[in-house]
Amino acid sequence: MSSIVPSIGGIPLKYISLIVLAVQNSCLIIVMALAQGPGRKVFYSSTAVFINEIVKLIVCTIMTIRETIKDTGRFYPQDFLNDVFGGDAWKLAVPAMLYAIQNNLQYVASHALDPSTFQVTYQLKILTTALFSVILLNRSLPILKWASLVMLTAGIALVSLEESNHRNGYAVKPDPIDPTSSASALGDLLDAQKGGAAAASVAEATPSNDRPEFVVGLMAVLIACILSGLAGVYFEKILKNTQGSIWLRNIQLSFFSLPFSLLAVYLKDGEGVTEQGFFAGYDMLVITAIACQSAGGLIVAVVVKYADNILKGFATSISIVISAIASVALFGSQIGTIFIFGTVLVLGATYMYSLPDKPVVKYVDLGSQLDTFHAEEGRMGSPRQGSNDTLSTPKSPSAPSVRLDRIRG
């Protein structure tokens, strides 16, 4: 496969996509906060997730057809269907299923744990993503990069923790790092809003670590972190190591995600949807949030294709800091010492991760190689006079042989 990375205006596409992803995530968090503001009508998050997948499916289908016509001058529906459902299309069912399980576990964890515990523990997905990158993609991470990832995890946990503490009630912060998942941050935010008052009363009456469901919630969030890293890296491996355009792969991922999304509508909001309608509470802000979320899924695919999931984690972590700072002006939020310290950790981790790796020093044992060379020289006879290929050591017994045991490469 070609290692050439596309560029726009001389700037590699991976850096452009990372910047766009950070901006998109910041805008998404702000738009969702506005859409869920006080006094607004409640909409059903599960239906928004389903529409999100439909939008991505339509956009990617249009782009695939456009590219096919551009490359071949024609379009055959049967060939298109064969590309979407044939070959290794089944591989996309794996991340779709993992995302579905992950988000159901998030739902369980967000209701079993207090927001602070949920926020901090869920940031472990940054480390699980790096771990699966090493295991599944054979990626090598030096100690400095591991240290920066630990610093990033701690920093974003502190930022999220302070945001959670300043949020009204016990609303759980949405997850902006997995826009490709079948249940998105929209669902988490609405579920938290609907259950916020009840969660608050329970938390006030009983300390979080004494609740019977605490262990269940902790296990759920830890497994969700593992599945988040596994699904993201598996999707990256498919994009980078198999044939098929980004648009085609997103068609397949959205298609396999639709059954899980539809099942979520029935299980979570089926009664309300039946009584009030599928699009109850929808307005321009909700539609904008869905459009922004759909765009995020497409941007993530570009980032994963030309960068990687670890850099995606950095981009989205920075976006959380940006959106939190923007919320000061928009919503009157307060920034405290914990937030500032967390932001410093995030920025420091980003700088550390961007530092070039130290050059690898290779050592070659030349002793055995010289012995082999002399043996081969003796077997084939003396080289011709004047040959520049001759390599020998002194033959006199009184003169010690010069052996180079190590060479710096």
GROMACS .gro file of C-alpha atoms in nm, residues 8-211:
model
  204
    8ILE     CA    1  -0.378   2.041   0.100
    9GLY     CA    2  -0.178   2.354   0.028
   10GLY     CA    3   0.139   2.171   0.123
   11ILE     CA    4   0.002   2.078   0.468
   12PRO     CA    5  -0.036   1.702   0.530
   13LEU     CA    6  -0.399   1.597   0.548
   14LYS     CA    7  -0.348   1.427   0.884
   15TYR     CA    8  -0.265   1.759   1.053
   16ILE     CA    9  -0.554   1.937   0.883
   17SER     CA   10  -0.795   1.661   0.989
   18LEU     CA   11  -0.670   1.675   1.349
   19ILE     CA   12  -0.729   2.052   1.366
   20VAL     CA   13  -1.073   2.018   1.208
   21LEU     CA   14  -1.159   1.739   1.453
   22ALA     CA   15  -1.062   1.954   1.752
   23VAL     CA   16  -1.277   2.242   1.623
   24GLN     CA   17  -1.568   2.010   1.541
   25ASN     CA   18  -1.565   1.851   1.887
   26SER     CA   19  -1.553   2.191   2.056
   27CYS     CA   20  -1.852   2.310   1.852
   28LEU     CA   21  -2.041   1.986   1.916
   29ILE     CA   22  -2.007   2.012   2.293
   30ILE     CA   23  -2.127   2.373   2.290
   31VAL     CA   24  -2.420   2.303   2.054
   32MET     CA   25  -2.531   2.006   2.266
   33ALA     CA   26  -2.517   2.219   2.580
   34LEU     CA   27  -2.737   2.478   2.409
   35ALA     CA   28  -2.976   2.212   2.282
   36GLN     CA   29  -3.013   2.074   2.635
   37GLY     CA   30  -3.044   2.412   2.805
   38PRO     CA   31  -3.305   2.494   3.070
   39GLY     CA   32  -3.661   2.535   2.946
   40ARG     CA   33  -3.606   2.351   2.621
   41LYS     CA   34  -3.819   2.062   2.501
   42VAL     CA   35  -3.676   1.717   2.563
   43PHE     CA   36  -3.593   1.509   2.258
   44TYR     CA   37  -3.514   1.138   2.256
   45SER     CA   38  -3.143   1.080   2.220
   46SER     CA   39  -3.182   0.732   2.074
   47THR     CA   40  -3.370   0.873   1.776
   48ALA     CA   41  -3.097   1.135   1.726
   49VAL     CA   42  -2.836   0.859   1.720
   50PHE     CA   43  -3.037   0.668   1.461
   51ILE     CA   44  -3.074   0.980   1.241
   52ASN     CA   45  -2.702   1.045   1.282
   53GLU     CA   46  -2.623   0.706   1.129
   54ILE     CA   47  -2.874   0.762   0.847
   55VAL     CA   48  -2.713   1.098   0.762
   56LYS     CA   49  -2.365   0.944   0.752
   57LEU     CA   50  -2.494   0.659   0.537
   58ILE     CA   51  -2.651   0.898   0.284
   59VAL     CA   52  -2.350   1.133   0.266
   60CYS     CA   53  -2.100   0.848   0.224
   61THR     CA   54  -2.318   0.682  -0.041
   62ILE     CA   55  -2.329   1.006  -0.242
   63MET     CA   56  -1.952   1.049  -0.212
   64THR     CA   57  -1.886   0.688  -0.316
   65ILE     CA   58  -2.108   0.721  -0.623
   66ARG     CA   59  -1.940   1.053  -0.711
   67GLU     CA   60  -1.590   0.903  -0.686
   68THR     CA   61  -1.693   0.597  -0.889
   69ILE     CA   62  -1.829   0.812  -1.173
   70LYS     CA   63  -1.519   1.035  -1.159
   71ASP     CA   64  -1.281   0.736  -1.181
   72THR     CA   65  -1.467   0.512  -1.427
   73GLY     CA   66  -1.715   0.742  -1.602
   74ARG     CA   67  -2.009   0.522  -1.508
   75PHE     CA   68  -2.199   0.377  -1.213
   76TYR     CA   69  -2.359   0.034  -1.182
   77PRO     CA   70  -2.585  -0.018  -0.877
   78GLN     CA   71  -2.510  -0.390  -0.870
   79ASP     CA   72  -2.135  -0.327  -0.851
   80PHE     CA   73  -2.196  -0.076  -0.573
   81LEU     CA   74  -2.398  -0.329  -0.372
   82ASN     CA   75  -2.131  -0.592  -0.427
   83ASP     CA   76  -1.866  -0.354  -0.291
   84VAL     CA   77  -2.074  -0.263   0.013
   85PHE     CA   78  -2.193  -0.610   0.113
   86GLY     CA   79  -1.935  -0.837  -0.049
   87GLY     CA   80  -1.576  -0.926   0.029
   88ASP     CA   81  -1.464  -0.829   0.377
   89ALA     CA   82  -1.764  -0.607   0.457
   90TRP     CA   83  -1.841  -0.830   0.754
   91LYS     CA   84  -1.531  -0.696   0.929
   92LEU     CA   85  -1.712  -0.367   0.995
   93ALA     CA   86  -1.977  -0.554   1.193
   94VAL     CA   87  -1.713  -0.613   1.462
   95PRO     CA   88  -1.649  -0.246   1.556
   96ALA     CA   89  -2.021  -0.170   1.519
   97MET     CA   90  -2.100  -0.441   1.772
   98LEU     CA   91  -1.818  -0.331   2.004
   99TYR     CA   92  -1.939   0.030   1.994
  100ALA     CA   93  -2.294  -0.083   2.073
  101ILE     CA   94  -2.181  -0.285   2.376
  102GLN     CA   95  -1.951  -0.003   2.488
  103ASN     CA   96  -2.226   0.256   2.485
  104ASN     CA   97  -2.470   0.033   2.669
  105LEU     CA   98  -2.202  -0.013   2.935
  106GLN     CA   99  -2.157   0.365   2.946
  107TYR     CA  100  -2.530   0.394   3.010
  108VAL     CA  101  -2.508   0.147   3.298
  109ALA     CA  102  -2.197   0.313   3.443
  110SER     CA  103  -2.333   0.667   3.422
  111HIS     CA  104  -2.637   0.563   3.628
  112ALA     CA  105  -2.443   0.353   3.880
  113LEU     CA  106  -2.155   0.593   3.948
  114ASP     CA  107  -2.142   0.953   4.057
  115PRO     CA  108  -2.030   1.187   3.775
  116SER     CA  109  -1.684   1.249   3.923
  117THR     CA  110  -1.597   0.879   3.939
  118PHE     CA  111  -1.738   0.819   3.592
  119GLN     CA  112  -1.545   1.112   3.445
  120VAL     CA  113  -1.210   1.013   3.588
  121THR     CA  114  -1.227   0.638   3.523
  122TYR     CA  115  -1.359   0.676   3.168
  123GLN     CA  116  -1.044   0.865   3.065
  124LEU     CA  117  -0.858   0.534   3.087
  125LYS     CA  118  -0.975   0.474   2.730
  126ILE     CA  119  -0.679   0.692   2.621
  127LEU     CA  120  -0.440   0.433   2.761
  128THR     CA  121  -0.638   0.132   2.633
  129THR     CA  122  -0.630   0.286   2.285
  130ALA     CA  123  -0.250   0.314   2.302
  131LEU     CA  124  -0.224  -0.041   2.435
  132PHE     CA  125  -0.432  -0.189   2.152
  133SER     CA  126  -0.232   0.018   1.900
  134VAL     CA  127   0.080  -0.161   2.021
  135ILE     CA  128  -0.087  -0.504   2.019
  136LEU     CA  129  -0.292  -0.490   1.696
  137LEU     CA  130  -0.085  -0.250   1.484
  138ASN     CA  131   0.262  -0.348   1.609
  139ARG     CA  132   0.323   0.016   1.691
  140SER     CA  133   0.624   0.096   1.908
  141LEU     CA  134   0.586   0.368   2.172
  142PRO     CA  135   0.895   0.486   2.362
  143ILE     CA  136   0.883   0.565   2.731
  144LEU     CA  137   0.843   0.938   2.668
  145LYS     CA  138   0.525   0.885   2.467
  146TRP     CA  139   0.381   0.651   2.730
  147ALA     CA  140   0.456   0.915   2.993
  148SER     CA  141   0.279   1.179   2.782
  149LEU     CA  142  -0.026   0.953   2.748
  150VAL     CA  143  -0.044   0.903   3.125
  151MET     CA  144  -0.012   1.281   3.167
  152LEU     CA  145  -0.288   1.337   2.910
  153THR     CA  146  -0.517   1.091   3.090
  154ALA     CA  147  -0.462   1.266   3.423
  155GLY     CA  148  -0.503   1.612   3.272
  156ILE     CA  149  -0.826   1.546   3.087
  157ALA     CA  150  -0.963   1.363   3.393
  158LEU     CA  151  -0.903   1.675   3.604
  159VAL     CA  152  -1.059   1.903   3.342
  160SER     CA  153  -1.364   1.676   3.314
  161LEU     CA  154  -1.387   1.645   3.691
  162GLU     CA  155  -1.410   2.020   3.745
  163GLU     CA  156  -1.658   2.057   3.458
  164SER     CA  157  -1.869   1.786   3.618
  165ASN     CA  158  -1.858   1.956   3.957
  166HIS     CA  159  -1.972   2.288   3.807
  167ARG     CA  160  -2.253   2.133   3.604
  168ASN     CA  161  -2.604   2.174   3.741
  169GLY     CA  162  -2.742   1.860   3.900
  170TYR     CA  163  -2.558   1.536   3.828
  171ALA     CA  164  -2.546   1.541   3.452
  172VAL     CA  165  -2.280   1.320   3.308
  173LYS     CA  166  -2.048   1.470   3.054
  174PRO     CA  167  -2.087   1.324   2.704
  175ASP     CA  168  -1.808   1.135   2.539
  176PRO     CA  169  -1.672   1.337   2.247
  177ILE     CA  170  -1.384   1.102   2.171
  178ASP     CA  171  -1.588   0.831   1.998
  179PRO     CA  172  -1.800   1.005   1.731
  180THR     CA  173  -1.794   0.685   1.526
  181SER     CA  174  -1.988   0.489   1.785
  182SER     CA  175  -2.350   0.393   1.726
  183ALA     CA  176  -2.467   0.561   2.048
  184SER     CA  177  -2.322   0.908   2.065
  185ALA     CA  178  -2.262   1.182   2.316
  186LEU     CA  179  -2.613   1.309   2.241
  187GLY     CA  180  -2.754   1.001   2.405
  188ASP     CA  181  -2.535   1.022   2.711
  189LEU     CA  182  -2.622   1.388   2.765
  190LEU     CA  183  -2.995   1.337   2.739
  191ASP     CA  184  -2.993   1.025   2.955
  192ALA     CA  185  -2.802   1.218   3.218
  193GLN     CA  186  -3.050   1.506   3.199
  194LYS     CA  187  -3.353   1.279   3.233
  195GLY     CA  188  -3.203   1.091   3.525
  196GLY     CA  189  -3.024   1.387   3.680
  197ALA     CA  190  -3.271   1.471   3.956
  198ALA     CA  191  -3.312   1.112   4.067
  199ALA     CA  192  -2.936   1.056   4.061
  200ALA     CA  193  -2.884   1.371   4.265
  201SER     CA  194  -3.128   1.264   4.536
  202VAL     CA  195  -2.974   0.919   4.561
  203ALA     CA  196  -2.619   1.058   4.571
  204GLU     CA  197  -2.713   1.307   4.842
  205ALA     CA  198  -2.870   1.036   5.056
  206THR     CA  199  -2.592   0.779   5.015
  207PRO     CA  200  -2.218   0.816   4.954
  208SER     CA  201  -2.129   0.696   4.606
  209ASN     CA  202  -1.877   0.434   4.716
  210ASP     CA  203  -2.131   0.274   4.952
  211ARG     CA  204  -2.398   0.215   4.691
   0.00000   0.00000   0.00000
